[in-house]
mmCIF file of C-alpha atoms in Angstrom:
data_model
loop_
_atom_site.group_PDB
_atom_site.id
_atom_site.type_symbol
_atom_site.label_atom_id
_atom_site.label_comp_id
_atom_site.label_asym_id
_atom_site.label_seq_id
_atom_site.Cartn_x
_atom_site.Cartn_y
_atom_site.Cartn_z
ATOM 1 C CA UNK U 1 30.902 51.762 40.769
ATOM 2 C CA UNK U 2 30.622 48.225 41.587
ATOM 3 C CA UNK U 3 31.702 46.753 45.022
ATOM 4 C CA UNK U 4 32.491 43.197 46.059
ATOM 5 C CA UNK U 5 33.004 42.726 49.699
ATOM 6 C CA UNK U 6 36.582 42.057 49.992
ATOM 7 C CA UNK U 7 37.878 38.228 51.225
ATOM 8 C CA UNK U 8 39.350 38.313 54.766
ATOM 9 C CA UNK U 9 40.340 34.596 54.344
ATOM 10 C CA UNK U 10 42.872 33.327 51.873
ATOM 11 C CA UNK U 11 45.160 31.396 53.375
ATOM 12 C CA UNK U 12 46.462 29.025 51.148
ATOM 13 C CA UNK U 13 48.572 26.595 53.057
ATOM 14 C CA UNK U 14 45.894 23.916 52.638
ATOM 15 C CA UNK U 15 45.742 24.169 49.346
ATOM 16 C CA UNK U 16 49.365 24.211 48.663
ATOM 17 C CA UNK U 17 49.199 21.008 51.046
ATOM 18 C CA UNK U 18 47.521 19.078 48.107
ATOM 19 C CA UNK U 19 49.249 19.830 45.385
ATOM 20 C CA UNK U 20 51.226 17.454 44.031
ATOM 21 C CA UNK U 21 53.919 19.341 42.176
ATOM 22 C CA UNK U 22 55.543 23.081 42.956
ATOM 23 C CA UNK U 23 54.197 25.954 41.581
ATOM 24 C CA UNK U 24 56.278 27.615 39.153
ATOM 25 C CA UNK U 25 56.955 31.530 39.967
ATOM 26 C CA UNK U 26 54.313 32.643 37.041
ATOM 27 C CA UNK U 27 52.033 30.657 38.941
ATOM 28 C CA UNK U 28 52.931 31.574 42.660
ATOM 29 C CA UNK U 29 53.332 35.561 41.204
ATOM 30 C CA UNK U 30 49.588 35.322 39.174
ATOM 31 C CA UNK U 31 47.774 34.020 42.387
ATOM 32 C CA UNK U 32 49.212 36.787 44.348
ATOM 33 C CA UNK U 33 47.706 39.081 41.954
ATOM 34 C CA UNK U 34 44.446 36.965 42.079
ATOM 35 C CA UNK U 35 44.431 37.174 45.656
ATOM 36 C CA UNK U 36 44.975 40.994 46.384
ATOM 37 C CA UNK U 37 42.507 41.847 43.805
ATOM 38 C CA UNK U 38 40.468 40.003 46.234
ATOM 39 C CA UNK U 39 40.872 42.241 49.084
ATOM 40 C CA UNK U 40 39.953 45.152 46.886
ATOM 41 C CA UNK U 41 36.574 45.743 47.430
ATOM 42 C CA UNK U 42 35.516 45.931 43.505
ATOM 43 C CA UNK U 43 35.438 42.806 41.331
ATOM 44 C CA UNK U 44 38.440 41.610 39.872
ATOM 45 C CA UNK U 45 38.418 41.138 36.199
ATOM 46 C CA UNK U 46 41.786 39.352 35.423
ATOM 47 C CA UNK U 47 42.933 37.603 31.952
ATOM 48 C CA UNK U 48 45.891 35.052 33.176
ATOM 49 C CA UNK U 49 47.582 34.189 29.766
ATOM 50 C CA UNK U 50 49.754 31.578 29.476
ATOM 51 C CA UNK U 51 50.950 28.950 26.862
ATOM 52 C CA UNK U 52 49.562 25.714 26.817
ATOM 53 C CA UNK U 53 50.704 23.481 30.055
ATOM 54 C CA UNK U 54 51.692 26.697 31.449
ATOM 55 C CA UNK U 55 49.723 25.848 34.198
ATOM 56 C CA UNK U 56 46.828 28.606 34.046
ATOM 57 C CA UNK U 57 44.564 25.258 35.477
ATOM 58 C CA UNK U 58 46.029 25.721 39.217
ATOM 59 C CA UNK U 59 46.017 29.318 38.705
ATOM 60 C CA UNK U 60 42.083 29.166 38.319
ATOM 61 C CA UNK U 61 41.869 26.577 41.179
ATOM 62 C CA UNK U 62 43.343 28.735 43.910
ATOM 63 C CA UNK U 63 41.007 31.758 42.937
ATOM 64 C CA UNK U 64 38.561 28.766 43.619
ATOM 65 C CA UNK U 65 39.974 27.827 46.946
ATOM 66 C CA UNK U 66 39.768 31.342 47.879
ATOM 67 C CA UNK U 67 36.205 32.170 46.941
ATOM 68 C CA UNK U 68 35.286 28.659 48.850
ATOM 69 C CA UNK U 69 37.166 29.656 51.975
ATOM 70 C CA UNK U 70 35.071 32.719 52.384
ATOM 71 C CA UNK U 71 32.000 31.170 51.110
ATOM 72 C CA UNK U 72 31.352 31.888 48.076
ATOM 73 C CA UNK U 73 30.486 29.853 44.767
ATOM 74 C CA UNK U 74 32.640 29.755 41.756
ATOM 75 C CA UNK U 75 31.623 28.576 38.196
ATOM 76 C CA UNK U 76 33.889 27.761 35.475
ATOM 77 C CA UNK U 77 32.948 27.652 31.742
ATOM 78 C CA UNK U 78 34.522 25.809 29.364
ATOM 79 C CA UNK U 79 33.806 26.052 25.711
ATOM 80 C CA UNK U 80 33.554 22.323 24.942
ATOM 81 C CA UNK U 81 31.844 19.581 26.859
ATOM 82 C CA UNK U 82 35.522 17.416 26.480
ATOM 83 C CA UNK U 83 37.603 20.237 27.924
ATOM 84 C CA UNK U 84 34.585 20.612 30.740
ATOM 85 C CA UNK U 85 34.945 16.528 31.763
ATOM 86 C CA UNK U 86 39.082 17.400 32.110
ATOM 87 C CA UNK U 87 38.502 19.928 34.234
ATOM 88 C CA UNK U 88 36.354 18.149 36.341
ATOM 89 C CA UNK U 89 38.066 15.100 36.552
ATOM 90 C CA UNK U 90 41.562 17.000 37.466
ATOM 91 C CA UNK U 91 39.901 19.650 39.678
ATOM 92 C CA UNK U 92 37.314 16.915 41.741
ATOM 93 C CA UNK U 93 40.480 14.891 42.575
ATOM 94 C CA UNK U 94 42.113 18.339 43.882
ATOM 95 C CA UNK U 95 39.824 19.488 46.182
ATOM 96 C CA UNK U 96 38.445 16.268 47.446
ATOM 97 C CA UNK U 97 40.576 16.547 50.263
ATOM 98 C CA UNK U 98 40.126 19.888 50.875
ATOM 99 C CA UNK U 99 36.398 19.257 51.249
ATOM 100 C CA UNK U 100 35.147 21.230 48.267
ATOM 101 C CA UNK U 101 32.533 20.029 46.294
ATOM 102 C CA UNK U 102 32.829 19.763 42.566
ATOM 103 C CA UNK U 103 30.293 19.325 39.975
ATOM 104 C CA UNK U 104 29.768 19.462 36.444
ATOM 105 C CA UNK U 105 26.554 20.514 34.093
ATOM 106 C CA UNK U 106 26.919 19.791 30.363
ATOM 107 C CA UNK U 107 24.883 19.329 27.415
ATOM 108 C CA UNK U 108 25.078 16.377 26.978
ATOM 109 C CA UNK U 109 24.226 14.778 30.497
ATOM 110 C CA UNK U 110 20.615 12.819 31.221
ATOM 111 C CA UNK U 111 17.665 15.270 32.462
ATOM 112 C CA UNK U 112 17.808 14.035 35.733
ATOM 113 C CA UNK U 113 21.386 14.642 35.822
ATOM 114 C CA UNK U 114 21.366 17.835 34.897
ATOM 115 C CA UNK U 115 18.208 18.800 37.428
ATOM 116 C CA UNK U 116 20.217 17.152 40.462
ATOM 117 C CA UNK U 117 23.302 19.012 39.297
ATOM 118 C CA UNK U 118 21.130 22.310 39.395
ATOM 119 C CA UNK U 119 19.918 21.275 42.820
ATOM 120 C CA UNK U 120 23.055 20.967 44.584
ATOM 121 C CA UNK U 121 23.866 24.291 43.046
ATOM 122 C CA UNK U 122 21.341 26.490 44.049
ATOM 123 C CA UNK U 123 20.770 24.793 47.450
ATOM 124 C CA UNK U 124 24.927 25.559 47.889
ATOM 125 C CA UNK U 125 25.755 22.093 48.292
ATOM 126 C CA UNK U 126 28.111 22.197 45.296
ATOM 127 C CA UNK U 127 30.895 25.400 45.695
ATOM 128 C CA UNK U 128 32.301 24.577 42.205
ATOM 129 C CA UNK U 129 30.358 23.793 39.059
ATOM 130 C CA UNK U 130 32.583 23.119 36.047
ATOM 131 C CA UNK U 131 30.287 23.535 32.667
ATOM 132 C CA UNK U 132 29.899 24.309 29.017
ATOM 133 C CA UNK U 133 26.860 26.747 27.746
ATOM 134 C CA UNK U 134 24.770 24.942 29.915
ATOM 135 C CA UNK U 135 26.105 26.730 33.098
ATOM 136 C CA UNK U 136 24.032 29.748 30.980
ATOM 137 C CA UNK U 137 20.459 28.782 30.635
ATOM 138 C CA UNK U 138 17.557 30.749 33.165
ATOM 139 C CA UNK U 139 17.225 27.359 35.097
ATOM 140 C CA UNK U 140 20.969 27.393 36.515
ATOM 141 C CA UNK U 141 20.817 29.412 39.837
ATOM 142 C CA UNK U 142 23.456 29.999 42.213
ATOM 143 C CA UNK U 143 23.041 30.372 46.000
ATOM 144 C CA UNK U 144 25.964 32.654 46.088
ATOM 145 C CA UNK U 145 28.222 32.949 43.082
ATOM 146 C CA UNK U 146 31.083 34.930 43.631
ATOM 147 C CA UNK U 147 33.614 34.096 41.170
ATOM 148 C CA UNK U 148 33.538 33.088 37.509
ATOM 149 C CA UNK U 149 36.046 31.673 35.493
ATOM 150 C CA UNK U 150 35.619 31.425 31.794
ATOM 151 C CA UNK U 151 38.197 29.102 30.127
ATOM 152 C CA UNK U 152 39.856 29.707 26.291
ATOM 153 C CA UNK U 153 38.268 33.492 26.851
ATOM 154 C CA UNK U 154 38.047 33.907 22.646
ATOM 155 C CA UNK U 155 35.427 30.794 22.291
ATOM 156 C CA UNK U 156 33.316 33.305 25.131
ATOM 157 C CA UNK U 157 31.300 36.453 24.132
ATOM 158 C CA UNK U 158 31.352 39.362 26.353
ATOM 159 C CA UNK U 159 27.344 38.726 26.729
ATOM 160 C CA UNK U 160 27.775 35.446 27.645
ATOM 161 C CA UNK U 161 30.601 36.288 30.024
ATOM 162 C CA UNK U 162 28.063 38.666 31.413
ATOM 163 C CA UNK U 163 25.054 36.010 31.328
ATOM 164 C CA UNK U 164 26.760 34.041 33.668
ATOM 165 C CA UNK U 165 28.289 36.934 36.031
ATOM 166 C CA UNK U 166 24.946 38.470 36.383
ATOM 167 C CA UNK U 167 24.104 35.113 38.427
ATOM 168 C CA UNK U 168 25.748 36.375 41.358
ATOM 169 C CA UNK U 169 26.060 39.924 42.600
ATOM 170 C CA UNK U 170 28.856 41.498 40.567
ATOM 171 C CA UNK U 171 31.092 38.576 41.299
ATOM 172 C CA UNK U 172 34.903 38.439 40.298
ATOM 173 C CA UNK U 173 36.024 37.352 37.001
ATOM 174 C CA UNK U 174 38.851 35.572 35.706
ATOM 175 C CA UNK U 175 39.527 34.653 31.912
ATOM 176 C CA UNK U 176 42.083 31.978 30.865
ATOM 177 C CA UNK U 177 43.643 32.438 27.317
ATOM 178 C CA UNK U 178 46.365 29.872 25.722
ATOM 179 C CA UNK U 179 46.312 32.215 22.663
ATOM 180 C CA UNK U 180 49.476 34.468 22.786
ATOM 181 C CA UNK U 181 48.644 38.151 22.709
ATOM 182 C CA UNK U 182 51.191 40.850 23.111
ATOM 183 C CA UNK U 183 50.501 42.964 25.883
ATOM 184 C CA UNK U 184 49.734 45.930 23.565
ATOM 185 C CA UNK U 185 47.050 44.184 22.206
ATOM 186 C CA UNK U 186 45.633 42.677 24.724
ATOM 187 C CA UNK U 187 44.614 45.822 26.634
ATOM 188 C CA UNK U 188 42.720 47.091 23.231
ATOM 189 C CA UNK U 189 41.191 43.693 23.256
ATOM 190 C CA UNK U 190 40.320 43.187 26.508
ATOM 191 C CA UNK U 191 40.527 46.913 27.726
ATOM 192 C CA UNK U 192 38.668 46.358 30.843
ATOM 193 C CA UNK U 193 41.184 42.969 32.477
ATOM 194 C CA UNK U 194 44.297 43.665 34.494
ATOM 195 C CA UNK U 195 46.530 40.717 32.683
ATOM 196 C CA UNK U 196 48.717 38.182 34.174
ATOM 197 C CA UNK U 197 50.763 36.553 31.960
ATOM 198 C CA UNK U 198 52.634 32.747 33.098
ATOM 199 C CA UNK U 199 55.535 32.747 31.276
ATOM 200 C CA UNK U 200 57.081 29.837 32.590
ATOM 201 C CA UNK U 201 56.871 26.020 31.774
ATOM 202 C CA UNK U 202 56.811 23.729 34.720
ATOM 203 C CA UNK U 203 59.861 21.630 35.506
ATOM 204 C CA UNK U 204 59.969 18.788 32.970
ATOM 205 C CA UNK U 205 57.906 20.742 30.160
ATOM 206 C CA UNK U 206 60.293 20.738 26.690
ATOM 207 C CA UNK U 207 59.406 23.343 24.022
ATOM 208 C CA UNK U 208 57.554 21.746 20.588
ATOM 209 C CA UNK U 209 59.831 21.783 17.781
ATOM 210 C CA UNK U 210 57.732 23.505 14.953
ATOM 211 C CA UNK U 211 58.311 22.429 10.850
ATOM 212 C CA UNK U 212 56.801 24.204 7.866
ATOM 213 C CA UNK U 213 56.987 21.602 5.210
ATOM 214 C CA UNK U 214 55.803 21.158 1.709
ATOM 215 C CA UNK U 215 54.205 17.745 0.273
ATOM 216 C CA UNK U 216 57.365 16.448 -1.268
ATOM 217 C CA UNK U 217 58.304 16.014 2.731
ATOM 218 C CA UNK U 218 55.335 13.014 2.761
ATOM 219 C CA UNK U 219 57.842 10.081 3.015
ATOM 220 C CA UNK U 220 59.857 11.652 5.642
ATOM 221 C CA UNK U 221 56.132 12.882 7.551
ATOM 222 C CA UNK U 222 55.683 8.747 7.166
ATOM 223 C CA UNK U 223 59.252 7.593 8.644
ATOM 224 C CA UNK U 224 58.622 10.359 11.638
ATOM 225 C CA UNK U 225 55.572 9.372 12.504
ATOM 226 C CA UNK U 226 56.387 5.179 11.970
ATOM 227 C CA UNK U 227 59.824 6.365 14.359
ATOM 228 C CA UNK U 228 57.520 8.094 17.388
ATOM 229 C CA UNK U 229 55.023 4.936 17.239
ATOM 230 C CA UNK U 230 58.167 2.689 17.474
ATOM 231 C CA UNK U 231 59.637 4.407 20.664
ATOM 232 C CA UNK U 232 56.301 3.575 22.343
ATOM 233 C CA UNK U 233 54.622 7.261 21.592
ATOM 234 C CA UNK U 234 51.713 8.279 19.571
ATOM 235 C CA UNK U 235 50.378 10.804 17.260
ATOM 236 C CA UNK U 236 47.991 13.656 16.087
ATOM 237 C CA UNK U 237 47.201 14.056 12.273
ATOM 238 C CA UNK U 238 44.809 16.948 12.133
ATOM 239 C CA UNK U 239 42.855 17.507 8.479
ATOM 240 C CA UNK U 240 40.785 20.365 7.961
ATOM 241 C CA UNK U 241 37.733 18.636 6.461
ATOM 242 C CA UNK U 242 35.335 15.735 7.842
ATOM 243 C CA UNK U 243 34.614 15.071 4.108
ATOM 244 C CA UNK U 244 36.485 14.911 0.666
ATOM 245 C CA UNK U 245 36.334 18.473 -0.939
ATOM 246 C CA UNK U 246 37.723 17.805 -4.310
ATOM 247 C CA UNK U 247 37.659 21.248 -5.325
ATOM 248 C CA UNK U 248 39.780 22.867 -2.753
ATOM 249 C CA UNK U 249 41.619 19.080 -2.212
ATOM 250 C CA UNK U 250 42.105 19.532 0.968
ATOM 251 C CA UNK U 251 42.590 16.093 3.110
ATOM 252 C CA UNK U 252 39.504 15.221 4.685
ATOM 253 C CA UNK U 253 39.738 13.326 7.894
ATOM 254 C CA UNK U 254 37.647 10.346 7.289
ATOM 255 C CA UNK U 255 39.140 9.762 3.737
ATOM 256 C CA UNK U 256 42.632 10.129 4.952
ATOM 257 C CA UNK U 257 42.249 7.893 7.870
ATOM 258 C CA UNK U 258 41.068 5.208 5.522
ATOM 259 C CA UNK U 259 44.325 5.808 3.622
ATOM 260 C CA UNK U 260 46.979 5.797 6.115
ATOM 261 C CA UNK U 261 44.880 2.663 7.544
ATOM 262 C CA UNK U 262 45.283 1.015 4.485
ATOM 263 C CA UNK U 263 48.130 2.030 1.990
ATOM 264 C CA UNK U 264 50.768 4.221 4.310
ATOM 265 C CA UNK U 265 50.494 1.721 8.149
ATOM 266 C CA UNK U 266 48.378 -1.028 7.808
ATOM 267 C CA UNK U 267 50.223 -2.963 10.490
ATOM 268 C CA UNK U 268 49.338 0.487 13.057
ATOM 269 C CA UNK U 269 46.483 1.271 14.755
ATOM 270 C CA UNK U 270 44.676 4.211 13.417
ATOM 271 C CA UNK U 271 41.788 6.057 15.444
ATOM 272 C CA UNK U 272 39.397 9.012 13.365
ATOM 273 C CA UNK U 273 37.812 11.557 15.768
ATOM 274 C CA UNK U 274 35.691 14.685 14.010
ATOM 275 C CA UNK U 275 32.642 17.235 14.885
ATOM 276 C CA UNK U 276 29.810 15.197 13.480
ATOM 277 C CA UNK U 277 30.165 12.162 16.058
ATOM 278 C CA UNK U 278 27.754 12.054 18.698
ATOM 279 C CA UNK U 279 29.168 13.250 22.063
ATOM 280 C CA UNK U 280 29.679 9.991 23.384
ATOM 281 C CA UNK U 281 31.091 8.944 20.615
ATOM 282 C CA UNK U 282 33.802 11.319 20.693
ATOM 283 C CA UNK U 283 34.326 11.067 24.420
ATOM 284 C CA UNK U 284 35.237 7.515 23.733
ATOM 285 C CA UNK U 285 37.400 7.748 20.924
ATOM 286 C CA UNK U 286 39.373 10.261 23.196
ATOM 287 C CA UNK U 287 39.607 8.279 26.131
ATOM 288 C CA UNK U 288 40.406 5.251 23.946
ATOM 289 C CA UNK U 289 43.394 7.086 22.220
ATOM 290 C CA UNK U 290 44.569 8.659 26.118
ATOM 291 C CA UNK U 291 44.438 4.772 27.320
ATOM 292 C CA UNK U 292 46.955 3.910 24.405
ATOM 293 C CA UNK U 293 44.666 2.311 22.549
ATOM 294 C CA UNK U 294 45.289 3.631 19.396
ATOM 295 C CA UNK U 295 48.634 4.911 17.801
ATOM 296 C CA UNK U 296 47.691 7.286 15.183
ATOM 297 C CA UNK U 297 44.177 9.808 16.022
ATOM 298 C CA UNK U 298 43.177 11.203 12.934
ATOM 299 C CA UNK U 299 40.793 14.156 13.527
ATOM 300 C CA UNK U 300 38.885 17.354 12.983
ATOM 301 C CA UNK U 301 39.652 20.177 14.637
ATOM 302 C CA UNK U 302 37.521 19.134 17.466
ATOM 303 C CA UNK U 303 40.491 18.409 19.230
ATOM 304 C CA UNK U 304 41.678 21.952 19.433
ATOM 305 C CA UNK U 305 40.647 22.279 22.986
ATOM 306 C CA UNK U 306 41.475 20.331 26.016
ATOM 307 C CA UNK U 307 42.605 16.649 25.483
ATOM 308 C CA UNK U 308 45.412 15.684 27.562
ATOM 309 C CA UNK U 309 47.221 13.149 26.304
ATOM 310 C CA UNK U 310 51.069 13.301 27.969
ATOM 311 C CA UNK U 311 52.090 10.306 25.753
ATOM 312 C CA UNK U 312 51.980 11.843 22.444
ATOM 313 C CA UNK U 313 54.485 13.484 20.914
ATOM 314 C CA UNK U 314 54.106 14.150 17.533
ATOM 315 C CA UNK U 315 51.498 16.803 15.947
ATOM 316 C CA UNK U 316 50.884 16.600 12.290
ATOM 317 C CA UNK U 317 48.373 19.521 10.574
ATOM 318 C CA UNK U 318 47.890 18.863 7.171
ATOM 319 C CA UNK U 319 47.007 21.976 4.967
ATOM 320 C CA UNK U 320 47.914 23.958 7.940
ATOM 321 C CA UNK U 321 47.113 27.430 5.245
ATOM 322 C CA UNK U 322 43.261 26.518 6.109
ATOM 323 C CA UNK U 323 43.794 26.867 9.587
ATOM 324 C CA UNK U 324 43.264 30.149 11.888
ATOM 325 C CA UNK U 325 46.589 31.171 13.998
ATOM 326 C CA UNK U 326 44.876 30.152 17.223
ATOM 327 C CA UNK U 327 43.783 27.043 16.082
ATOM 328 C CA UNK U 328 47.039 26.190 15.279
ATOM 329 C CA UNK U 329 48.499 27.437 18.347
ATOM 330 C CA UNK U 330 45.495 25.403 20.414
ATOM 331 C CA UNK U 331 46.072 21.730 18.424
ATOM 332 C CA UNK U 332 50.273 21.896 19.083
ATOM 333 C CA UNK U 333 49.722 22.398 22.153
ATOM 334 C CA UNK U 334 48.104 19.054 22.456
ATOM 335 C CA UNK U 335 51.550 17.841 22.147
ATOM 336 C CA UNK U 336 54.604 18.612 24.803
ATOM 337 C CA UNK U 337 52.404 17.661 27.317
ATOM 338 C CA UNK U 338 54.223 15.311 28.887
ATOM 339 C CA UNK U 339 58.293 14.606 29.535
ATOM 340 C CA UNK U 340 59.107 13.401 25.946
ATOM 341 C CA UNK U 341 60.501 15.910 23.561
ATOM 342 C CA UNK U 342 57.424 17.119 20.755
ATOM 343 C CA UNK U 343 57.092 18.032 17.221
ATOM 344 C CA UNK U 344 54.540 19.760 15.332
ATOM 345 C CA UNK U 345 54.576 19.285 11.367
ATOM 346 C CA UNK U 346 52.746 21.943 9.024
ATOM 347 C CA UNK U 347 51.856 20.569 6.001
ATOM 348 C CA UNK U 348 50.962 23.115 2.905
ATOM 349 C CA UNK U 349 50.801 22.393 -0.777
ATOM 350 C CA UNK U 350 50.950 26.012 -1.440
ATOM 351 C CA UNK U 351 54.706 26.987 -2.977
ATOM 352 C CA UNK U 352 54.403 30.312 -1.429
ATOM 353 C CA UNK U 353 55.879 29.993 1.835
ATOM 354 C CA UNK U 354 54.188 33.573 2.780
ATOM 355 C CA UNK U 355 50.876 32.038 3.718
ATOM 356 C CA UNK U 356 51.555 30.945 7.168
#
């Protein structure tokens, strides 16, 4: 039987202190369950599930505070390097004036980087480390890892769950899921987590509208998305392909940003985003498109995970039939995520509505 010495101090005034919105009660009632686990004297091994915007973010950040507070380490692994930077960047400004030190370790960072970021983490200067697979590799060493948070649980293997856990002495363990799983099947899928589900949106948050339509729907797809852009809002259109595949004609990304640049809204600005861009590359056209830069962002899946952008409104997945259920649960749930009212527009050529 494993044993974790239980936390004597988790008060979380302080943190509370910082925040700059209210907890919802999904929130407030998940980190109670967070916290008592705590005082168990095993490892916790929690999933929190919770819609997109949901807030499962803050959830994972008080665990944090907690662990700090009694000196321990916590690491949290995101599944791409995009969603690790928005973590980061949201997290750092959290805890800056709460005196915890954040860091982050992806890929993609310099060697030097990456060796100073392993420094500070095994010499304990850094109490949170925010990473991709990177957080995995022999040469990341804690000083004193006692909690680990893996985000988007289904993009995570058990083994690597358990790579990264067996860096500290039977820490606790906390999985974050957007996916919606009943209950039922959620303890045959993840059998060993207590579950904590956040069923409420914050204050503010509207519900995405959801449309199944068929191509003969194109010029009213065109008017929506030409309406949104005009009220000062942008867009998603999603494609399932990088490149043309005539056989299955499916819309390739690439391709059909060249057409809606040039035939369907030449006087808009349209932004392409897929997989085989460099890193920096697509960290740029991201950030671009979140600055308002762009009013249409054509793209790849890529974007399935963790890009915040509150101003846009409209989600458009073309050939939606070639898409997993998660996925499409992940990419329209890049939309809603601010106080406008959302869509999200499935596009199918099949005539058999069944499919979906």
């Amino acid at each position: 039987e494993k044993k974790a010495v239980p936390y004597s101090s988790c008060n979380m005034k302080r943190f509370y202190g910082v925040l700059p919105f209210t907890l919802t009660g999904a929130q407030q009632r998940a980190i109670g369950e967070i916290l008592s686990d705590f005082q168990k004297g095993a490892p916790m091994n929690r999933l929190v599930q919770g819609d997109v915007g949901s807030g499962k973010t803050m959830v994972a950040a008080a665990a944090a505070f907690c662990a700090a507070n009694n000196g321990k380490q916590t690491a949290l692994m995101a599944p791409t390097e995009i969603l690790a930077e928005q973590h980061y960047a949201s997290l750092q400004k959290l805890f800056e004036p709460l005196n915890i030190s954040v860091d982050l370790l992806t890929g993609s960072m310099s060697v030097k980087q990456k060796k100073e970021a392993r420094e500070r983490l095994a010499s304990g200067q850094t109490t949170l480390i925010i990473g991709t697979h990177a957080l995995l590799t022999d040469s990341t060493q804690f000083l004193d890892l006692g909690l680990v948070i893996a985000d988007e649980q289904h993009r995570f293997g058990v083994a690597q769950r358990s790579k990264l856990s067996a860096k500290g002495e039977d820490p606790h363990l906390l999985v974050m899921s957007a996916t919606p799983i009943p209950r039922t099947l959620a303890l045959l899928m993840y059998g060993d987590l207590d579950v904590s589900i956040l069923d409420e949106l914050p204050p503010g948050r509207e519900t995405v509208d959801t449309f199944l339509v068929g191509e003969s729907y194109r010029p009213r797809i065109n008017a929506f998305i030409r309406k949104q852009v005009s009220e000062g809002h942008q867009c998603f259109v999603v494609c399932p392909a990088v490149e043309e595949n005539q056989e299955l004609g499916i819309k390739a990304a690439s391709a059909w940003a060249d057409t809606l640049q040039q035939t369907v809204f030449p006087d808009l600005r349209i932004a392409l985003l897929h997989g085989q861009m460099k890193g920096a590359e697509k960290e740029e056209a991201m950030a671009a498109f979140a600055r308002g830069e762009a009013d249409v962002m054509v793209a790849t899946t890529v974007i399935e995970v963790g890009v915040d952008v509150p101003n846009a409104t409209l989600m458009v997945i073309e050939d939606a039939d070639r898409f997993g259920l998660s996925q499409l649960h992940q990419l329209r749930g890049r939309v809603g995520r601010g106080k406008a009212k959302s869509y999200c527009i499935l596009t199918t050529h099949n005539r058999n509505p069944e499919t979906l």
